[in-house]
PDB file of C-alpha atoms and ligand atoms in Angstrom:
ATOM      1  CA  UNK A   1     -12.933 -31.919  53.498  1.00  0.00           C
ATOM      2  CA  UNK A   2     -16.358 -32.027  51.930  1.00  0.00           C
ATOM      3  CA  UNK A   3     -17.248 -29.460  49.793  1.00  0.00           C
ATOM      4  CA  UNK A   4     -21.149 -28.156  49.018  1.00  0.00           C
ATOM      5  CA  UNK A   5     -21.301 -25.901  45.979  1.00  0.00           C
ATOM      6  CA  UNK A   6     -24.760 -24.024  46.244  1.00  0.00           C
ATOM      7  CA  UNK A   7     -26.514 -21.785  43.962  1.00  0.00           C
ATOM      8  CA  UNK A   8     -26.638 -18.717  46.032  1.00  0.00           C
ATOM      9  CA  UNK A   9     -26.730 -16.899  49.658  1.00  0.00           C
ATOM     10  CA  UNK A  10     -30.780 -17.905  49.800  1.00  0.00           C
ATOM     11  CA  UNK A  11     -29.649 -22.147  48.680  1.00  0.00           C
ATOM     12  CA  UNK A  12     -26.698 -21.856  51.417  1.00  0.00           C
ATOM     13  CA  UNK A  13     -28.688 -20.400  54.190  1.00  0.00           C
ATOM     14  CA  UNK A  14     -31.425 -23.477  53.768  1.00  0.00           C
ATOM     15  CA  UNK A  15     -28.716 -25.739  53.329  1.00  0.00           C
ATOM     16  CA  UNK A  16     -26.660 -25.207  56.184  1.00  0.00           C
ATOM     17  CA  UNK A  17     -29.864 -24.376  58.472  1.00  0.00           C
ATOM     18  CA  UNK A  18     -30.873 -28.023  57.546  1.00  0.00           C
ATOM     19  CA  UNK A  19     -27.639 -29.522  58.779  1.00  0.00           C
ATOM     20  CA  UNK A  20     -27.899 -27.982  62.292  1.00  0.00           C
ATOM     21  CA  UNK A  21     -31.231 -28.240  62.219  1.00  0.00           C
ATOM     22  CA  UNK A  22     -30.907 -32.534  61.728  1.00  0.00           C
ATOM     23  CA  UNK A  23     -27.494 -32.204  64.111  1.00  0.00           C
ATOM     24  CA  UNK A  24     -30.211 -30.718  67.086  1.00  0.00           C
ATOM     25  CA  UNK A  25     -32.600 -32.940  66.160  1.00  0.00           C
ATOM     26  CA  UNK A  26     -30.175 -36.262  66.528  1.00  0.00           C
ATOM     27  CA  UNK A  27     -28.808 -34.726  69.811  1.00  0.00           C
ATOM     28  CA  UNK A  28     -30.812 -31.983  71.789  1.00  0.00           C
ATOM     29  CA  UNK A  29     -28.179 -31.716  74.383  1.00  0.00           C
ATOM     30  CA  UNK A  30     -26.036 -30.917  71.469  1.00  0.00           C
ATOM     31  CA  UNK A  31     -23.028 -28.294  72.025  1.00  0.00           C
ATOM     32  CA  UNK A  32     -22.920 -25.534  69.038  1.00  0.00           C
ATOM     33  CA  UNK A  33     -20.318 -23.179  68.429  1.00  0.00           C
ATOM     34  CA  UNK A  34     -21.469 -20.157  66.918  1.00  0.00           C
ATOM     35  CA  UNK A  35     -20.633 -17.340  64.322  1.00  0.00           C
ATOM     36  CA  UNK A  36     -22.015 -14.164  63.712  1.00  0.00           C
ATOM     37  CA  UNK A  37     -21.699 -11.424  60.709  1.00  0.00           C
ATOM     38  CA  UNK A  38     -23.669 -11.052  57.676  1.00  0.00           C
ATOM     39  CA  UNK A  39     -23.265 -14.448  56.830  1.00  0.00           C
ATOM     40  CA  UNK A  40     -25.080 -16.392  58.977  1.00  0.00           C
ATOM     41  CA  UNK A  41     -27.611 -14.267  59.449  1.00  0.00           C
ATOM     42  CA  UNK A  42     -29.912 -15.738  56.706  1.00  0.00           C
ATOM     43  CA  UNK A  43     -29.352 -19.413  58.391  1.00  0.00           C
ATOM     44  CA  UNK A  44     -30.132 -18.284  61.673  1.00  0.00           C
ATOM     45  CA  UNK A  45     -33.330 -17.172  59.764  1.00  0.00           C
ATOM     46  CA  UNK A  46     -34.246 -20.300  58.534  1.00  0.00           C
ATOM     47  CA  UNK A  47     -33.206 -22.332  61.055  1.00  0.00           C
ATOM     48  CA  UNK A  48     -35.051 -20.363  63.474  1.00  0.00           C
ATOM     49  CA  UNK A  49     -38.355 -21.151  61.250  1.00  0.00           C
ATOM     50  CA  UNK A  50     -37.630 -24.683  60.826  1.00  0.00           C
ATOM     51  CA  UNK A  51     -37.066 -24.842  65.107  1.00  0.00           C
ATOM     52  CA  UNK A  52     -40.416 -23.139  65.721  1.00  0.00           C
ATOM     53  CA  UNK A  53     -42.304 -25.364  62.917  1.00  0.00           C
ATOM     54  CA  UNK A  54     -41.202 -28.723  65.318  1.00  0.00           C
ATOM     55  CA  UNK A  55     -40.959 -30.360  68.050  1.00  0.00           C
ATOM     56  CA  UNK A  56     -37.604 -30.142  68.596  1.00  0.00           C
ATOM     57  CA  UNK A  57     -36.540 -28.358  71.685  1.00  0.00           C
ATOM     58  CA  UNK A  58     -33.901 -25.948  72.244  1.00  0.00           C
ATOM     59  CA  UNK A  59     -34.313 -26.255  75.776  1.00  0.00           C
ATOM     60  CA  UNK A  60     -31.082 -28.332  76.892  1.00  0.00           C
ATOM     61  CA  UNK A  61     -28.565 -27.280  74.083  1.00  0.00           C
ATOM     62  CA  UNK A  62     -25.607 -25.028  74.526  1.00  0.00           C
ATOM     63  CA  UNK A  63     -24.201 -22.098  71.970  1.00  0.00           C
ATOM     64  CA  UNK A  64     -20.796 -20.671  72.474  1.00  0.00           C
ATOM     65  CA  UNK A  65     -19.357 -18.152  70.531  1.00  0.00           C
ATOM     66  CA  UNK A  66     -16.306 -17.584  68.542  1.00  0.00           C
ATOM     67  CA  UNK A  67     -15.943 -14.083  69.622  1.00  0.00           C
ATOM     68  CA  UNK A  68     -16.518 -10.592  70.698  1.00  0.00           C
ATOM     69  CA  UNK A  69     -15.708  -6.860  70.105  1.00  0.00           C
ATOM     70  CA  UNK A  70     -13.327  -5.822  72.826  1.00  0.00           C
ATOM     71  CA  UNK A  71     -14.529  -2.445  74.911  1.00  0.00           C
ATOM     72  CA  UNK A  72     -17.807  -2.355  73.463  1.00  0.00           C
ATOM     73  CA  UNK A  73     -20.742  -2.720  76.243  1.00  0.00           C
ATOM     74  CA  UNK A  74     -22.919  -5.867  76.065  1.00  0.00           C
ATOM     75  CA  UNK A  75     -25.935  -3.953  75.457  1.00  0.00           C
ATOM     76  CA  UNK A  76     -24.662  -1.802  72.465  1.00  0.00           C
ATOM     77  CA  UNK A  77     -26.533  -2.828  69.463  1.00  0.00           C
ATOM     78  CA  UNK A  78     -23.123  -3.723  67.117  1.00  0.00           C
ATOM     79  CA  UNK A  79     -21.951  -6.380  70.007  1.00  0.00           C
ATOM     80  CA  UNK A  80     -21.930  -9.344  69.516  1.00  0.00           C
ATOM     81  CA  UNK A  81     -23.675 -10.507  71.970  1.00  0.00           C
ATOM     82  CA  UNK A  82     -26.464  -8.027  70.752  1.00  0.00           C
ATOM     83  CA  UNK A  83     -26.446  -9.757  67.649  1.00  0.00           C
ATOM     84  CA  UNK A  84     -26.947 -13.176  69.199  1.00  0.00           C
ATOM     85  CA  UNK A  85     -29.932 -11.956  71.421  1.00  0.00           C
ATOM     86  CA  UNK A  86     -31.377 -10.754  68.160  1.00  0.00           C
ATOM     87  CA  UNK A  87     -30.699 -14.055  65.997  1.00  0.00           C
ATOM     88  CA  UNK A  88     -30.340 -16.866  67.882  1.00  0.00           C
ATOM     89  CA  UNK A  89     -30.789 -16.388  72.109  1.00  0.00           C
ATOM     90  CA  UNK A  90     -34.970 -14.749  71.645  1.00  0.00           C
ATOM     91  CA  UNK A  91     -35.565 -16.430  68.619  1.00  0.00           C
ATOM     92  CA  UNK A  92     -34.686 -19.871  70.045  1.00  0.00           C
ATOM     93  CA  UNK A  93     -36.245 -18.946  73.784  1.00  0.00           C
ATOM     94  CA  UNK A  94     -32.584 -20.041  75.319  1.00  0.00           C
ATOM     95  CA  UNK A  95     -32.034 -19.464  78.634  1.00  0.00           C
ATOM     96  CA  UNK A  96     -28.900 -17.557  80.087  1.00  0.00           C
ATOM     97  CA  UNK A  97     -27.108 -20.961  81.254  1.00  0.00           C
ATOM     98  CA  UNK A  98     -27.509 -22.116  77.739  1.00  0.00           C
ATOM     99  CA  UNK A  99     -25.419 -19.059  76.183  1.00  0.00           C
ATOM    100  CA  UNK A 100     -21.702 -18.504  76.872  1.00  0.00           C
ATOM    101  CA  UNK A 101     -19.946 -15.367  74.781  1.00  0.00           C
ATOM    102  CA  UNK A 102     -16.513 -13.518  75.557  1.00  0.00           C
ATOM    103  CA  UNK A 103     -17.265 -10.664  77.890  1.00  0.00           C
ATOM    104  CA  UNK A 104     -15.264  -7.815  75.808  1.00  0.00           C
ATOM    105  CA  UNK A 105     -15.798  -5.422  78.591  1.00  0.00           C
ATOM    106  CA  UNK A 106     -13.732  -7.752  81.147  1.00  0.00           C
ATOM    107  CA  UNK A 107     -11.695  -5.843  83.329  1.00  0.00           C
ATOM    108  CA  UNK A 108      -8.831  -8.338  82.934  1.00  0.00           C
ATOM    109  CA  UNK A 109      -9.060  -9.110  79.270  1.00  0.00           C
ATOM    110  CA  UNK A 110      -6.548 -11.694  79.889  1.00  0.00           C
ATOM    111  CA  UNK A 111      -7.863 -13.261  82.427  1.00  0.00           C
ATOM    112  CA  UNK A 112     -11.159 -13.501  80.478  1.00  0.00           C
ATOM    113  CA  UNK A 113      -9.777 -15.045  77.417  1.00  0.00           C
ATOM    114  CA  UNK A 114      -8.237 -17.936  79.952  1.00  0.00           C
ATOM    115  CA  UNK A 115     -11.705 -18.285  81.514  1.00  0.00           C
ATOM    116  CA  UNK A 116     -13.158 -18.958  78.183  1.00  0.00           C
ATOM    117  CA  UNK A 117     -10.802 -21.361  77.159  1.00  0.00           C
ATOM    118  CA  UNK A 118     -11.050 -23.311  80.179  1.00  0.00           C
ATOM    119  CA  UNK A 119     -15.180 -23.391  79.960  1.00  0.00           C
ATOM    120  CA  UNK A 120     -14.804 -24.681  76.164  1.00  0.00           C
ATOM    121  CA  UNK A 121     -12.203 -27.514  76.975  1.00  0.00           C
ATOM    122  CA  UNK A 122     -15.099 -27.902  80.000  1.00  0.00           C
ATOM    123  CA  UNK A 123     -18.115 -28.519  77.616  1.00  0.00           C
ATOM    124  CA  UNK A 124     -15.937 -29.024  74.031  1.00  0.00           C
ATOM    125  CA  UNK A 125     -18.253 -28.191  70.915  1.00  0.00           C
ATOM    126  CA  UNK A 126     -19.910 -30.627  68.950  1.00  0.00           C
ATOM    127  CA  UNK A 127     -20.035 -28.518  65.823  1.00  0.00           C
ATOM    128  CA  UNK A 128     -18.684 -25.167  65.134  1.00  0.00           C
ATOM    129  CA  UNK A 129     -20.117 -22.410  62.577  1.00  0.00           C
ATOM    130  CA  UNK A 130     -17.564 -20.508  60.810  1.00  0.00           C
ATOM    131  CA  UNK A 131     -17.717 -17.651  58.268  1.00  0.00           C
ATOM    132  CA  UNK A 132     -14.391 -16.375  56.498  1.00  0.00           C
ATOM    133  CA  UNK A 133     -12.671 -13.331  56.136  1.00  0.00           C
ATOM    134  CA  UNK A 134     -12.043 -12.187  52.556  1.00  0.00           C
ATOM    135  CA  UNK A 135      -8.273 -12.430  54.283  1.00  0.00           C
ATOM    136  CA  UNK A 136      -8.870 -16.077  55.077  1.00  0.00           C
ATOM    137  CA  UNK A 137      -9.553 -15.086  58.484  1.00  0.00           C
ATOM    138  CA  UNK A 138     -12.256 -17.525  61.161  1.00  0.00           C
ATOM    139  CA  UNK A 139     -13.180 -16.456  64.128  1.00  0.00           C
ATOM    140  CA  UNK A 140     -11.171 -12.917  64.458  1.00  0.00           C
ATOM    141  CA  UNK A 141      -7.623 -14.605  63.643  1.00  0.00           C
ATOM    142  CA  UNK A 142      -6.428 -12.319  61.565  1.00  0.00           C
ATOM    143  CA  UNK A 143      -3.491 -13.534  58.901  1.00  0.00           C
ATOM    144  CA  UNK A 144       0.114 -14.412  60.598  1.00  0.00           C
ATOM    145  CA  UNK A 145      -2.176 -15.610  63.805  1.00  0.00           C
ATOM    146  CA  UNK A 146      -0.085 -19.016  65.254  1.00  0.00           C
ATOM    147  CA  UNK A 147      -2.199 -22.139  64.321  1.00  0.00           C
ATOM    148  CA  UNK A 148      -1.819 -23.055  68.523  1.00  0.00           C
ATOM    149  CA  UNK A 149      -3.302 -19.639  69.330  1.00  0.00           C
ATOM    150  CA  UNK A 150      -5.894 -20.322  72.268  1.00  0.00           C
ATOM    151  CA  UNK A 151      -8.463 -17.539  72.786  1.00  0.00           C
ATOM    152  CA  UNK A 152      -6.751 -14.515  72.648  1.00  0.00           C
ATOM    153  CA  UNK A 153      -6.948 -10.631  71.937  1.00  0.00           C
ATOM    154  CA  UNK A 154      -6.762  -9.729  68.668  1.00  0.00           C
ATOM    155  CA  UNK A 155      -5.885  -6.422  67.155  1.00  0.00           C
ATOM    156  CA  UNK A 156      -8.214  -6.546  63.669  1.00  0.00           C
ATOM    157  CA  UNK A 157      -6.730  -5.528  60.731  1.00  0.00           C
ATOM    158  CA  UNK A 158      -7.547  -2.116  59.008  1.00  0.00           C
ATOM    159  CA  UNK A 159      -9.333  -3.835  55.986  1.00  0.00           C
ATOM    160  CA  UNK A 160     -11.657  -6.235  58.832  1.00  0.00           C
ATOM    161  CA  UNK A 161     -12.530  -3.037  60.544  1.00  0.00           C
ATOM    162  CA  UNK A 162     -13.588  -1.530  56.950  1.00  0.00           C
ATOM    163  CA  UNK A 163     -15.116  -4.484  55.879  1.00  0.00           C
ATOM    164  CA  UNK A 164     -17.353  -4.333  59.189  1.00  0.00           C
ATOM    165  CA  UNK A 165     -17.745  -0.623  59.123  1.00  0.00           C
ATOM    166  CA  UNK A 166     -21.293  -1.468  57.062  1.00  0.00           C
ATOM    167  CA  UNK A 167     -23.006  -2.250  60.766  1.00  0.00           C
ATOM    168  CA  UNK A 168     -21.322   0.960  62.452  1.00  0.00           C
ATOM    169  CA  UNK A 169     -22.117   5.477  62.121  1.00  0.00           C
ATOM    170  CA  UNK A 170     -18.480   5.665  61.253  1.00  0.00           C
ATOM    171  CA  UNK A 171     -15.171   3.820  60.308  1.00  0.00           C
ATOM    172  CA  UNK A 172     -13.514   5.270  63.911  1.00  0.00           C
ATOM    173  CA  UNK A 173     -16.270   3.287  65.693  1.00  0.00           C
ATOM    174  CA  UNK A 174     -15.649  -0.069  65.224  1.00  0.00           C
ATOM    175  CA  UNK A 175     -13.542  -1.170  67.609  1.00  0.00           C
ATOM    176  CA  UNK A 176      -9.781  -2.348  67.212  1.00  0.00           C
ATOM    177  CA  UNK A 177      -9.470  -5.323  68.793  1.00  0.00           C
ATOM    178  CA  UNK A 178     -11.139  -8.583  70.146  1.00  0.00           C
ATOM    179  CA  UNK A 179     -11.662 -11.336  72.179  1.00  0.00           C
ATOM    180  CA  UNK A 180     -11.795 -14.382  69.527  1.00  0.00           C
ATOM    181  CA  UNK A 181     -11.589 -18.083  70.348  1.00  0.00           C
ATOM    182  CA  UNK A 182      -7.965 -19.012  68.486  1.00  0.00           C
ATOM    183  CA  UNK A 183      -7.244 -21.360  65.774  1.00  0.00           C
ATOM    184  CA  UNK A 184      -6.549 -23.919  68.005  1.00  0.00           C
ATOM    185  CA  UNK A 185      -9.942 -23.234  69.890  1.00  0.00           C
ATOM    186  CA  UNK A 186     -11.773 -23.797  66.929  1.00  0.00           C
ATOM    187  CA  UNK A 187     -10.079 -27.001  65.614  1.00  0.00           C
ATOM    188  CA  UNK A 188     -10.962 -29.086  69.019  1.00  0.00           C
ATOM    189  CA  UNK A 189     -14.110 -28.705  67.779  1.00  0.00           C
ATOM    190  CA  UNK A 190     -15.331 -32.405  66.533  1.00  0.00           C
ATOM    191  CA  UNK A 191     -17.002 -31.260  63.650  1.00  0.00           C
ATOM    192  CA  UNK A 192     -16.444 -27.840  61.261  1.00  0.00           C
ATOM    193  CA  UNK A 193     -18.917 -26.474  58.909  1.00  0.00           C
ATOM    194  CA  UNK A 194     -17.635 -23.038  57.361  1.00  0.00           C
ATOM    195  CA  UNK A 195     -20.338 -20.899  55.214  1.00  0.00           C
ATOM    196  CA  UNK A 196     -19.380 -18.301  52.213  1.00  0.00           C
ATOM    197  CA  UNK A 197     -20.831 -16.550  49.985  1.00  0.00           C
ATOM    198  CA  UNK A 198     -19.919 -13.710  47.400  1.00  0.00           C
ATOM    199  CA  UNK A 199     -17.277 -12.976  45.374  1.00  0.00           C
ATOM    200  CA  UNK A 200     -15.310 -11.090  47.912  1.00  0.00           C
ATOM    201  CA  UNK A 201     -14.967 -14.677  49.368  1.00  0.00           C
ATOM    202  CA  UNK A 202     -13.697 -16.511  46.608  1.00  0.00           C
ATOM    203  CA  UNK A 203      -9.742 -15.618  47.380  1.00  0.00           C
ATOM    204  CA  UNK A 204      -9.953 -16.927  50.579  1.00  0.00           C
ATOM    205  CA  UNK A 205     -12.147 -20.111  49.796  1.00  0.00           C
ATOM    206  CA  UNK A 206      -9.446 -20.795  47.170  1.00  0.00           C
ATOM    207  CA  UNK A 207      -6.560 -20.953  49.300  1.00  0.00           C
ATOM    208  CA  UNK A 208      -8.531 -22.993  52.050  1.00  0.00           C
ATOM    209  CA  UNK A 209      -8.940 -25.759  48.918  1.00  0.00           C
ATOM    210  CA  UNK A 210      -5.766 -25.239  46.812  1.00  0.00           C
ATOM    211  CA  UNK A 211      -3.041 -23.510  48.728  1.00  0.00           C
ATOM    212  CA  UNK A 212      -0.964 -25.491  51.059  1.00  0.00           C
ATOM    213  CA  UNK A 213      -1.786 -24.475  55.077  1.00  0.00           C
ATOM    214  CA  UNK A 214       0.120 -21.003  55.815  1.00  0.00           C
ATOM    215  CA  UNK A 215      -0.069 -18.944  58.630  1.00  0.00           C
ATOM    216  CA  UNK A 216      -0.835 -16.192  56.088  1.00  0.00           C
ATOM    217  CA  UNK A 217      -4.180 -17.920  55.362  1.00  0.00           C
ATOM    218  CA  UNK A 218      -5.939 -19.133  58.500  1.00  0.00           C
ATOM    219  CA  UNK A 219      -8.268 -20.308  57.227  1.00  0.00           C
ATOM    220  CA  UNK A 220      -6.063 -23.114  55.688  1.00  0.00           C
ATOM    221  CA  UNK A 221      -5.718 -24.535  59.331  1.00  0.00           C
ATOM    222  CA  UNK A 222      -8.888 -26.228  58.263  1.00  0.00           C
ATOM    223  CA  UNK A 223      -6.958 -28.590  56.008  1.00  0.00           C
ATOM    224  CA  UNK A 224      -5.879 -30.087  59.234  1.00  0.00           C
ATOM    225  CA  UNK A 225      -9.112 -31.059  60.880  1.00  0.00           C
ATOM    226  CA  UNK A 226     -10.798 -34.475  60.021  1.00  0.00           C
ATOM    227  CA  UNK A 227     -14.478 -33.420  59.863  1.00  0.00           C
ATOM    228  CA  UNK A 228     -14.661 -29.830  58.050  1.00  0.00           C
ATOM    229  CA  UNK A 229     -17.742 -28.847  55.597  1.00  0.00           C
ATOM    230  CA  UNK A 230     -17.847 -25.868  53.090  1.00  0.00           C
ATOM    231  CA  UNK A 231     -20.827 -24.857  52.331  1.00  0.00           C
ATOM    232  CA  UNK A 232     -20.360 -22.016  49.350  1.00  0.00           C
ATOM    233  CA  UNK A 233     -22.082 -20.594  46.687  1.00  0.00           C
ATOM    234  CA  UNK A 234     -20.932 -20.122  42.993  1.00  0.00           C
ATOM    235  CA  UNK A 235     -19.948 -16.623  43.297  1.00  0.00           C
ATOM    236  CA  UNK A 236     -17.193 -17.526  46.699  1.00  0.00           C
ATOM    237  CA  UNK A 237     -16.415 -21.209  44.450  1.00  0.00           C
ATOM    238  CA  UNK A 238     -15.325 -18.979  41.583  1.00  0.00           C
ATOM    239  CA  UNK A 239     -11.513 -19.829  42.242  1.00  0.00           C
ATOM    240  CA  UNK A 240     -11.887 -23.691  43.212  1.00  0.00           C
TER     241      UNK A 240
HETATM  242  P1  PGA B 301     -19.225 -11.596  57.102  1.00  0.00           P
HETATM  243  O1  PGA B 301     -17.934 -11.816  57.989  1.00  0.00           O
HETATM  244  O2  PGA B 301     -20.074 -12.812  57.336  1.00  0.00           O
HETATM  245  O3  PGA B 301     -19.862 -10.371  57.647  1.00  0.00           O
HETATM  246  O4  PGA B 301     -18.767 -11.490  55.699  1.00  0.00           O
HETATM  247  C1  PGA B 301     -17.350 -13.065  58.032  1.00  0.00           C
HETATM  248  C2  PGA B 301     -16.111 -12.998  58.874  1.00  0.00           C
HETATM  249  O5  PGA B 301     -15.465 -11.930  58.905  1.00  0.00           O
HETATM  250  O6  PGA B 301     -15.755 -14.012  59.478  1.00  0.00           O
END
């Protein structure tokens, strides 16, 4: 595992928008798996700016991503799908073939979760995005989620539902579960480049470094994948 310490939110935003933005470059057909939260947003932001300000084309990549609010419509503006329009789909002028997403609304969430599984083992991901939970969650695998969980519905914990409250009116309006890619999902991924920042991060970032890989920390699953990047700032490396 390679570890990045950064000064702050603004230093890992550039730096990680750089790496993708060199990975697109090297491969334009490239394969990205994608993240979303207040995280990434400032990378998106930047790499967005450093897109438009070359040559490189977006026009033959692919973005998947790592999961979706269940029984929330597409078009509300707290989906995530909304959120991907708004960051990366417009900004990047990708095309509807180029953008695959859990549909949370699927009649037969089941069925869906299968279907998405099947189109990532179909394309596989080059290089995945992740944020963390400050309960060492990626993706929406909550603590005590199997390590060989495909995608899946997940019912999110009270204090991921508080934590997210920030983009909602109200607390009762963030939905209770979702469709997220599972840990195994994620670790097929060839390469792994996980983003934190803030001190509400540094618990989790800690046991992803020191703590030996538990079920109660997902994000430990990491420890098990050849090609993983942190890329954190000195408030979420407090611990490490
Ligand atoms: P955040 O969420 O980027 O909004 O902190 C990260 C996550 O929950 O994975």
């Amino acid at each position: 595992m390679k570890i990045i310490r950064v000064k702050d939110y603004n230093e890992m935003s550039k730096t990680t928008a750089k790496l993708f933005f060199d990975k697109i470059k090297e491969r334009p057909s490239i394969h990205l798996g994608l993240a979303t939260g207040g995280t990434p947003v400032g990378m998106y932001e930047k790499l967005t700016e450093m897109l438009r300000s070359s040559t490189v084309s977006t026009g033959s990549l692919k973005v998947f991503n790592l999961d979706e609010y269940a029984d929330l419509p597409q078009n509300d503006s707290n989906s995530y799908y909304s959120f991907m329009k708004k960051h990366v789909y417009n900004p990047w002028g990708l095309k509807e073939d180029q953008c695959f997403i859990p549909d949370g609304t699927a009649e037969n969430l089941q069925e869906e979760c299968r279907r998405y599984e099947a189109l990532l083992d179909e394309n596989g991901v080059d290089i995945q995005l992740l944020g963390a939970g400050a309960n060492g969650h990626i993706g929406f695998n909550e603590p005590g989620t199997p390590f060989d969980s495909e995608t899946h519905v997940e019912k999110l914990k009270s204090t991921t539902r508080e934590a997210n409250a920030r983009f909602f009116p109200s607390l009762e309006e963030v939905p209770t579960h979702a469709v997220t890619m599972g840990i195994s999902s994620i670790l097929k991924a060839k390469e792994i480049v996980l983003i934190a920042s803030g001190e509400a991060k540094a618990e989790a970032i800690n046991s992803l470094v020191n703590s030996s890989m538990t079920e109660e920390w997902p994000i430990t699953a990491l420890q098990q994948h050849p090609d993983v990047t942190v890329i954190v700032d000195e408030t979420a490396a407090a611990s490490i």
